[in-house]
Amino acid sequence: MADSEQSEAYGSKRKGSRHIIAWSIGVVVGLPTLSLAILLAVSALWKSDPAAHVPAGFQAYISVPSAGSFVREVLDLKALDAILAGPKSGATRGLVRSIRSAPVIRTRGFATLADVRVDAALYDGGAFVAVARLGYRSAALRLAPLALRIAPNLLDTVKGLSYERGALPPRYVYRLGDSADGSASGATLYATRYRDLLIIASSEALLAKAADQDADGIDASLAEALGKPGTGSIRFLANPTAMTQSIASSGGALGALLGNIDFPSLSVVDLALSNDRVALSVDVPAASRDQSVNTVLGRQSRTPALLSRLPESTVYYSLISAGKPGDLWRAAAPALGPEAASAYESADKASRLALGAGIQTLLFSWMGEEMGVFGSALGPDPVFFVSIADERSRKDVFDKAFGSMVIDRDVSAVVGDTRVPRIAFPPFMRTFIGALGIRLVQPYYIVDDGFLYVCANAETLVACVKESRSGSLLVKTDVWKKSAFGVSPESSASLYYSVDRSVPFFMRGNSGLAAALRLYGRGVAAIGLSRGHMRLELSAVAASTSGLALLPGYPIAAGGRMRGEPIVGRSKNGAPLAWWTSGSNIIELDLASGNRIETAMDGPGWVALDTTGDMVSAVWAASDRGTVYRMDTSLKPLEGFPLVTGQSVSGPPTRMRKGLVVPVSSGPSLLLVGLDGSTRFSSTLGARLRSAVAVNGAAGQDMMAALPRSFESELYLFDNQGTLLPGWPVSLTGIASAAPALVEPAGASASGPAHALVVAVTESGQLSAYTTEGTLAEGFPVPLQGTFDATPVWAPGWRSIFALSAEGMLWKIGLDGSTVDKVAVRQGQSRGLSVVAFDSNRDGREELYLSGGGDALYACDGDMAPLPGFPVSGSGAPSFIDIDGDGTLDLVVRGADDTLRAYAGR
């Protein structure tokens, strides 16, 4: 019985202990969990509308439903690189490249966290406000002030970020640091939380306005319009005046009309963006204080008759169909300036004296509402046109004019079976039409199907008219249908362009936006009127090009005469960099941002890189005077350097596995410089070496091959200590002016350096391959036809040696000495050619790049088939690195004009 009572008591104690433990665990785990759940619920439910916290007075406003989706879509746009190609956008361009190449951007976690609405507005002077609705994510911001009380140094890990608890409102401050050129401090961002919103502003005043719970926000009608589904992928508010300024400043009748138009409110803009197409649509009320302009604005646009008459060969056109010429002149004349008005008055007076009729009768009385110009692929001269409203009046005016003494007509020209009359305008008429931007002296003309066509070339004029008569029309082509997709044909002004023949006004200039639009090489823009409303539309497609496309912002001036080829690599933070020398300076360029730094040597010299993959651990340089430099990627000297050797350097240095090998005149020999600054000399060479040493790391040990140019033509092979290997040097038959190459067939690294081959070619074309013991490899030498001064290259993916002659013949030689193929890749003979084998598309097999002898870089694959897009402009050996962060390797090459060129990879 006692045992039973003890057992029950023990059981009760155990049960009580379990309850205590359970309650303890519940308190320790459950309470924080419950608190977190409550915090998340409050953060998700206590909302505020982002639009209500955007202060009024902005120039543009955008609302993005999902910041993550928007960022990923925009980051991949080539147009973004073009917009940021200017010298003042270097830091932003580098930031975009870094974000684009960051793997986290493509993850599901980022998509979830960044799936937030963001409203942003732009103000005068570049000021801005951005408001993000974080929802439950705002819980972290609610806890942040408490966390900073517990750990005040929590923000120290982010340079430039601080929290100002005493400010109103309490805010985070992020100072971006110095500007790119280091001359002034950079921008400062201010941020605060309001309910579930994160508000970021460029100034304290804007932040205070945006954080005010009684902020005005945007106009309710605009907010409602912004919230409606649009035709594009992005919808935003913008000031139409700013959008039409470029058109107004372009001059001409259309520009003059737009310059006199007032836009009373912001408008909703629909924008669709992709690498293949850009489309824009905006509808806005429009009015003018000028009654003649209001007359034009009050019209209803219709489909111009000319659209169904433009010939299939049309490559561009500009068309105005906004009213009768007299009405347009009265509306546009004040804005065209005093010169145009004076030209009109002079022409009108002279016409009345000579013909008894003024400009109104001579021109405007018979002209219709459509006029403009188009260009044809059939000829270089443009064709001007105008619709005919009254053919009888036109004929009477022409008969009267040609019957006078001041206007002459020549009908002697015959093209095929068509007689083409020619008109000689008198000086007063040429002055007037010249004031309208039309340059015609003695043009040919044809009247056909209600239109008068005028052109300086009779053959082009006849061919276009015949094409139109036959029904071969532009609007039937796929090119037109793709370009004009989504643009209403009912317009008062429109243009069709192809940048290879015409550049429209909104693509002129060097602005980033103009550069971005030039990526879309063909398109249609239109202005439609509807009783006081104006509709602007643009549709453009990326036109295919025959060559590789230069990356936005290129070419970049090297800043002087480049010595040697630019070499590329990445810094520790992943930035793509290039180095070269110019005079006594070493120049480093950030290929993404355009920022450059440089440092001076004690004389001209060369650079080399210590790399692992494409990551650069150190930058080497050697001056002609023998000073050796080893620097980090900021061009700051590393310990033990620079090293003053006093040696006269005779050729470019080459990086070894653990140092640098420098050809010097003393001996002559090779100077081996270690990572710690130690030096030693190689065995003596028979002559000074002026070409680069070939270095290969077979079996983990450097071997170095050198071939001085001399009558003896001795080929040397050294170990990594500079000791001449047994059996070397060997003598070649004939003079060699090309550097040697080291071939490491598959398996050599595992079996030892004995499997490696040393390859050299003489000027007369004898290609030799030697084993590391100094004996000729089986099947060699191989006689090649031509003159050779280019270093042969080994392409392991093709298991072949490639040699390029001065005549432009590329030879493909197998390891057994067989001639696999040969092909002429360029025309003419030139010394100083080079060939590079590199797997630029990462398919496991190298492509061959051939340069020199002019500003043209050729390329082919290992089967000798030319690569599409080549040749491109470039005069040196190329390098490859991903510059824009899109995952493909871009091509970097020196231009003949001492510029750096970068072509987008494919």
mmCIF file of N, CA and C in Angstrom, residues 227-313:
data_model
loop_
_atom_site.group_PDB
_atom_site.id
_atom_site.type_symbol
_atom_site.label_atom_id
_atom_site.label_comp_id
_atom_site.label_asym_id
_atom_site.label_seq_id
_atom_site.Cartn_x
_atom_site.Cartn_y
_atom_site.Cartn_z
ATOM 1 N N GLY A 227 -4.993 53.883 -62.162
ATOM 2 C CA GLY A 227 -5.338 52.548 -61.695
ATOM 3 C C GLY A 227 -6.042 51.697 -62.730
ATOM 4 N N LYS A 228 -6.525 52.286 -63.821
ATOM 5 C CA LYS A 228 -7.197 51.511 -64.852
ATOM 6 C C LYS A 228 -6.188 50.662 -65.624
ATOM 7 N N PRO A 229 -6.594 49.505 -66.118
ATOM 8 C CA PRO A 229 -5.664 48.676 -66.897
ATOM 9 C C PRO A 229 -5.263 49.378 -68.184
ATOM 10 N N GLY A 230 -3.990 49.342 -68.491
ATOM 11 C CA GLY A 230 -3.479 50.006 -69.677
ATOM 12 C C GLY A 230 -3.100 49.020 -70.756
ATOM 13 N N THR A 231 -2.740 49.557 -71.923
ATOM 14 C CA THR A 231 -2.345 48.702 -73.046
ATOM 15 C C THR A 231 -0.884 48.295 -72.958
ATOM 16 N N GLY A 232 -0.097 48.996 -72.134
ATOM 17 C CA GLY A 232 1.321 48.684 -72.024
ATOM 18 C C GLY A 232 1.641 47.966 -70.738
ATOM 19 N N SER A 233 2.907 47.636 -70.584
ATOM 20 C CA SER A 233 3.334 46.933 -69.380
ATOM 21 C C SER A 233 3.599 47.900 -68.230
ATOM 22 N N ILE A 234 3.757 49.202 -68.525
ATOM 23 C CA ILE A 234 4.002 50.220 -67.507
ATOM 24 C C ILE A 234 3.051 51.381 -67.760
ATOM 25 N N ARG A 235 2.461 51.890 -66.698
ATOM 26 C CA ARG A 235 1.574 53.048 -66.819
ATOM 27 C C ARG A 235 2.054 54.110 -65.849
ATOM 28 N N PHE A 236 2.212 55.356 -66.313
ATOM 29 C CA PHE A 236 2.689 56.415 -65.441
ATOM 30 C C PHE A 236 2.104 57.751 -65.871
ATOM 31 N N LEU A 237 2.264 58.747 -64.998
ATOM 32 C CA LEU A 237 1.831 60.103 -65.284
ATOM 33 C C LEU A 237 3.033 60.933 -65.704
ATOM 34 N N ALA A 238 2.828 61.810 -66.677
ATOM 35 C CA ALA A 238 3.932 62.649 -67.147
ATOM 36 C C ALA A 238 3.387 63.981 -67.620
ATOM 37 N N ASN A 239 4.300 64.943 -67.711
ATOM 38 C CA ASN A 239 3.964 66.271 -68.206
ATOM 39 C C ASN A 239 4.079 66.258 -69.731
ATOM 40 N N PRO A 240 2.977 66.410 -70.464
ATOM 41 C CA PRO A 240 3.052 66.351 -71.932
ATOM 42 C C PRO A 240 3.936 67.423 -72.535
ATOM 43 N N THR A 241 4.039 68.570 -71.862
ATOM 44 C CA THR A 241 4.899 69.630 -72.392
ATOM 45 C C THR A 241 6.334 69.152 -72.505
ATOM 46 N N ALA A 242 6.812 68.441 -71.468
ATOM 47 C CA ALA A 242 8.174 67.921 -71.503
ATOM 48 C C ALA A 242 8.338 66.880 -72.603
ATOM 49 N N MET A 243 7.276 66.104 -72.862
ATOM 50 C CA MET A 243 7.352 65.060 -73.876
ATOM 51 C C MET A 243 7.388 65.641 -75.286
ATOM 52 N N THR A 244 6.741 66.789 -75.501
ATOM 53 C CA THR A 244 6.655 67.354 -76.842
ATOM 54 C C THR A 244 7.723 68.412 -77.114
ATOM 55 N N GLN A 245 8.560 68.706 -76.119
ATOM 56 C CA GLN A 245 9.585 69.747 -76.316
ATOM 57 C C GLN A 245 10.534 69.403 -77.448
ATOM 58 N N SER A 246 10.934 68.112 -77.550
ATOM 59 C CA SER A 246 11.877 67.735 -78.596
ATOM 60 C C SER A 246 11.277 67.919 -79.979
ATOM 61 N N ILE A 247 9.933 67.666 -80.101
ATOM 62 C CA ILE A 247 9.280 67.873 -81.391
ATOM 63 C C ILE A 247 9.194 69.360 -81.694
ATOM 64 N N ALA A 248 8.814 70.139 -80.684
ATOM 65 C CA ALA A 248 8.681 71.576 -80.891
ATOM 66 C C ALA A 248 10.005 72.221 -81.260
ATOM 67 N N SER A 249 11.095 71.738 -80.635
ATOM 68 C CA SER A 249 12.402 72.329 -80.909
ATOM 69 C C SER A 249 12.995 71.865 -82.229
ATOM 70 N N SER A 250 12.357 70.861 -82.869
ATOM 71 C CA SER A 250 12.904 70.346 -84.126
ATOM 72 C C SER A 250 12.615 71.269 -85.300
ATOM 73 N N GLY A 251 11.714 72.243 -85.089
ATOM 74 C CA GLY A 251 11.407 73.187 -86.149
ATOM 75 C C GLY A 251 10.347 72.649 -87.095
ATOM 76 N N GLY A 252 10.132 73.357 -88.193
ATOM 77 C CA GLY A 252 9.129 72.940 -89.154
ATOM 78 C C GLY A 252 7.733 73.301 -88.694
ATOM 79 N N ALA A 253 6.742 73.013 -89.559
ATOM 80 C CA ALA A 253 5.368 73.380 -89.256
ATOM 81 C C ALA A 253 4.839 72.638 -88.042
ATOM 82 N N LEU A 254 5.133 71.329 -87.943
ATOM 83 C CA LEU A 254 4.645 70.546 -86.817
ATOM 84 C C LEU A 254 5.250 71.037 -85.505
ATOM 85 N N GLY A 255 6.553 71.300 -85.516
ATOM 86 C CA GLY A 255 7.207 71.813 -84.320
ATOM 87 C C GLY A 255 6.648 73.154 -83.907
ATOM 88 N N ALA A 256 6.357 74.002 -84.899
ATOM 89 C CA ALA A 256 5.794 75.317 -84.598
ATOM 90 C C ALA A 256 4.403 75.195 -83.977
ATOM 91 N N LEU A 257 3.599 74.273 -84.497
ATOM 92 C CA LEU A 257 2.264 74.069 -83.950
ATOM 93 C C LEU A 257 2.334 73.609 -82.496
ATOM 94 N N LEU A 258 3.171 72.628 -82.226
ATOM 95 C CA LEU A 258 3.278 72.094 -80.872
ATOM 96 C C LEU A 258 3.816 73.132 -79.904
ATOM 97 N N GLY A 259 4.667 74.029 -80.394
ATOM 98 C CA GLY A 259 5.207 75.068 -79.534
ATOM 99 C C GLY A 259 4.155 76.043 -79.042
ATOM 100 N N ASN A 260 3.009 76.095 -79.729
ATOM 101 C CA ASN A 260 1.925 77.020 -79.356
ATOM 102 C C ASN A 260 0.790 76.328 -78.615
ATOM 103 N N ILE A 261 1.002 75.069 -78.192
ATOM 104 C CA ILE A 261 -0.064 74.305 -77.550
ATOM 105 C C ILE A 261 0.193 74.222 -76.045
ATOM 106 N N ASP A 262 -0.855 74.410 -75.266
ATOM 107 C CA ASP A 262 -0.784 74.279 -73.814
ATOM 108 C C ASP A 262 -1.458 72.976 -73.398
ATOM 109 N N PHE A 263 -0.840 72.281 -72.442
ATOM 110 C CA PHE A 263 -1.407 71.052 -71.900
ATOM 111 C C PHE A 263 -1.762 71.320 -70.439
ATOM 112 N N PRO A 264 -3.054 71.415 -70.129
ATOM 113 C CA PRO A 264 -3.469 71.883 -68.791
ATOM 114 C C PRO A 264 -3.239 70.897 -67.666
ATOM 115 N N SER A 265 -2.960 69.643 -67.944
ATOM 116 C CA SER A 265 -2.828 68.674 -66.862
ATOM 117 C C SER A 265 -1.835 67.590 -67.226
ATOM 118 N N LEU A 266 -1.456 66.848 -66.211
ATOM 119 C CA LEU A 266 -0.637 65.664 -66.455
ATOM 120 C C LEU A 266 -1.470 64.636 -67.204
ATOM 121 N N SER A 267 -0.795 63.723 -67.884
ATOM 122 C CA SER A 267 -1.510 62.716 -68.656
ATOM 123 C C SER A 267 -1.004 61.329 -68.306
ATOM 124 N N VAL A 268 -1.850 60.346 -68.528
ATOM 125 C CA VAL A 268 -1.496 58.955 -68.285
ATOM 126 C C VAL A 268 -0.804 58.398 -69.519
ATOM 127 N N VAL A 269 0.356 57.811 -69.320
ATOM 128 C CA VAL A 269 1.155 57.263 -70.411
ATOM 129 C C VAL A 269 1.216 55.743 -70.272
ATOM 130 N N ASP A 270 0.897 55.044 -71.339
ATOM 131 C CA ASP A 270 1.063 53.596 -71.385
ATOM 132 C C ASP A 270 2.343 53.286 -72.135
ATOM 133 N N LEU A 271 3.209 52.491 -71.522
ATOM 134 C CA LEU A 271 4.498 52.167 -72.114
ATOM 135 C C LEU A 271 4.722 50.660 -72.060
ATOM 136 N N ALA A 272 5.016 50.076 -73.198
ATOM 137 C CA ALA A 272 5.363 48.656 -73.279
ATOM 138 C C ALA A 272 6.815 48.563 -73.714
ATOM 139 N N LEU A 273 7.627 47.822 -72.961
ATOM 140 C CA LEU A 273 9.054 47.736 -73.227
ATOM 141 C C LEU A 273 9.500 46.286 -73.286
ATOM 142 N N SER A 274 10.270 45.975 -74.293
ATOM 143 C CA SER A 274 10.971 44.695 -74.370
ATOM 144 C C SER A 274 12.179 44.924 -75.261
ATOM 145 N N ASN A 275 13.046 43.940 -75.347
ATOM 146 C CA ASN A 275 14.212 44.094 -76.218
ATOM 147 C C ASN A 275 13.827 44.057 -77.693
ATOM 148 N N ASP A 276 12.610 43.585 -77.996
ATOM 149 C CA ASP A 276 12.170 43.489 -79.385
ATOM 150 C C ASP A 276 11.306 44.660 -79.817
ATOM 151 N N ARG A 277 10.616 45.292 -78.860
ATOM 152 C CA ARG A 277 9.648 46.326 -79.232
ATOM 153 C C ARG A 277 9.505 47.344 -78.111
ATOM 154 N N VAL A 278 9.182 48.578 -78.518
ATOM 155 C CA VAL A 278 8.772 49.614 -77.581
ATOM 156 C C VAL A 278 7.501 50.243 -78.137
ATOM 157 N N ALA A 279 6.506 50.442 -77.277
ATOM 158 C CA ALA A 279 5.256 51.066 -77.697
ATOM 159 C C ALA A 279 4.828 52.066 -76.631
ATOM 160 N N LEU A 280 4.361 53.218 -77.083
ATOM 161 C CA LEU A 280 3.966 54.293 -76.170
ATOM 162 C C LEU A 280 2.654 54.886 -76.651
ATOM 163 N N SER A 281 1.776 55.183 -75.703
ATOM 164 C CA SER A 281 0.499 55.804 -76.031
ATOM 165 C C SER A 281 0.123 56.778 -74.926
ATOM 166 N N VAL A 282 -0.295 57.998 -75.324
ATOM 167 C CA VAL A 282 -0.703 59.001 -74.345
ATOM 168 C C VAL A 282 -1.822 59.838 -74.956
ATOM 169 N N ASP A 283 -2.876 60.087 -74.175
ATOM 170 C CA ASP A 283 -4.016 60.895 -74.605
ATOM 171 C C ASP A 283 -4.167 62.041 -73.610
ATOM 172 N N VAL A 284 -4.197 63.295 -74.116
ATOM 173 C CA VAL A 284 -4.175 64.434 -73.210
ATOM 174 C C VAL A 284 -4.997 65.585 -73.788
ATOM 175 N N PRO A 285 -5.697 66.326 -72.950
ATOM 176 C CA PRO A 285 -6.380 67.535 -73.431
ATOM 177 C C PRO A 285 -5.360 68.562 -73.909
ATOM 178 N N ALA A 286 -5.707 69.274 -74.962
ATOM 179 C CA ALA A 286 -4.787 70.259 -75.522
ATOM 180 C C ALA A 286 -5.566 71.498 -75.927
ATOM 181 N N ALA A 287 -4.965 72.669 -75.697
ATOM 182 C CA ALA A 287 -5.601 73.934 -76.058
ATOM 183 C C ALA A 287 -4.516 74.950 -76.358
ATOM 184 N N SER A 288 -4.910 76.082 -76.940
ATOM 185 C CA SER A 288 -3.957 77.127 -77.278
ATOM 186 C C SER A 288 -4.619 78.488 -77.130
ATOM 187 N N ARG A 289 -3.803 79.481 -76.775
ATOM 188 C CA ARG A 289 -4.308 80.845 -76.716
ATOM 189 C C ARG A 289 -4.424 81.459 -78.111
ATOM 190 N N ASP A 290 -3.846 80.778 -79.117
ATOM 191 C CA ASP A 290 -3.904 81.237 -80.505
ATOM 192 C C ASP A 290 -5.121 80.588 -81.169
ATOM 193 N N GLN A 291 -6.055 81.401 -81.648
ATOM 194 C CA GLN A 291 -7.286 80.872 -82.220
ATOM 195 C C GLN A 291 -7.031 80.027 -83.461
ATOM 196 N N SER A 292 -6.012 80.398 -84.253
ATOM 197 C CA SER A 292 -5.717 79.614 -85.457
ATOM 198 C C SER A 292 -5.199 78.227 -85.095
ATOM 199 N N VAL A 293 -4.463 78.127 -83.982
ATOM 200 C CA VAL A 293 -4.008 76.814 -83.521
ATOM 201 C C VAL A 293 -5.186 76.018 -82.980
ATOM 202 N N ASN A 294 -6.100 76.687 -82.265
ATOM 203 C CA ASN A 294 -7.291 76.005 -81.761
ATOM 204 C C ASN A 294 -8.141 75.453 -82.899
ATOM 205 N N THR A 295 -8.134 76.149 -84.022
ATOM 206 C CA THR A 295 -8.874 75.651 -85.184
ATOM 207 C C THR A 295 -8.336 74.300 -85.636
ATOM 208 N N VAL A 296 -7.003 74.184 -85.628
ATOM 209 C CA VAL A 296 -6.382 72.911 -86.009
ATOM 210 C C VAL A 296 -6.678 71.845 -84.963
ATOM 211 N N LEU A 297 -6.577 72.216 -83.666
ATOM 212 C CA LEU A 297 -6.804 71.250 -82.587
ATOM 213 C C LEU A 297 -8.241 70.757 -82.547
ATOM 214 N N GLY A 298 -9.175 71.564 -83.049
ATOM 215 C CA GLY A 298 -10.580 71.185 -83.008
ATOM 216 C C GLY A 298 -10.972 70.199 -84.085
ATOM 217 N N ARG A 299 -10.053 69.833 -84.942
ATOM 218 C CA ARG A 299 -10.366 68.897 -86.022
ATOM 219 C C ARG A 299 -10.431 67.460 -85.508
ATOM 220 N N GLN A 300 -11.062 66.602 -86.266
ATOM 221 C CA GLN A 300 -11.099 65.171 -85.993
ATOM 222 C C GLN A 300 -10.172 64.476 -87.001
ATOM 223 N N SER A 301 -9.157 63.774 -86.505
ATOM 224 C CA SER A 301 -8.217 63.104 -87.406
ATOM 225 C C SER A 301 -8.917 62.001 -88.196
ATOM 226 N N ARG A 302 -8.410 61.757 -89.384
ATOM 227 C CA ARG A 302 -8.926 60.683 -90.223
ATOM 228 C C ARG A 302 -7.745 59.918 -90.806
ATOM 229 N N THR A 303 -8.036 58.841 -91.487
ATOM 230 C CA THR A 303 -6.972 58.045 -92.109
ATOM 231 C C THR A 303 -6.494 58.736 -93.379
ATOM 232 N N PRO A 304 -5.237 59.137 -93.466
ATOM 233 C CA PRO A 304 -4.731 59.816 -94.661
ATOM 234 C C PRO A 304 -4.821 58.924 -95.893
ATOM 235 N N ALA A 305 -5.218 59.525 -97.009
ATOM 236 C CA ALA A 305 -5.330 58.777 -98.263
ATOM 237 C C ALA A 305 -3.967 58.302 -98.750
ATOM 238 N N LEU A 306 -2.896 59.008 -98.370
ATOM 239 C CA LEU A 306 -1.581 58.632 -98.882
ATOM 240 C C LEU A 306 -1.136 57.258 -98.375
ATOM 241 N N LEU A 307 -1.627 56.821 -97.189
ATOM 242 C CA LEU A 307 -1.190 55.540 -96.656
ATOM 243 C C LEU A 307 -1.454 54.400 -97.623
ATOM 244 N N SER A 308 -2.540 54.495 -98.377
ATOM 245 C CA SER A 308 -2.858 53.439 -99.342
ATOM 246 C C SER A 308 -2.241 53.694 -100.708
ATOM 247 N N ARG A 309 -1.290 54.641 -100.778
ATOM 248 C CA ARG A 309 -0.593 54.944 -102.022
ATOM 249 C C ARG A 309 0.926 54.851 -101.898
ATOM 250 N N LEU A 310 1.432 54.796 -100.671
ATOM 251 C CA LEU A 310 2.887 54.737 -100.507
ATOM 252 C C LEU A 310 3.437 53.447 -101.108
ATOM 253 N N PRO A 311 4.469 53.536 -101.953
ATOM 254 C CA PRO A 311 5.010 52.341 -102.597
ATOM 255 C C PRO A 311 5.688 51.396 -101.601
ATOM 256 N N GLU A 312 5.763 50.151 -101.979
ATOM 257 C CA GLU A 312 6.350 49.118 -101.133
ATOM 258 C C GLU A 312 7.795 49.428 -100.761
ATOM 259 N N SER A 313 8.506 50.140 -101.610
ATOM 260 C CA SER A 313 9.931 50.435 -101.396
ATOM 261 C C SER A 313 10.155 51.565 -100.398
#
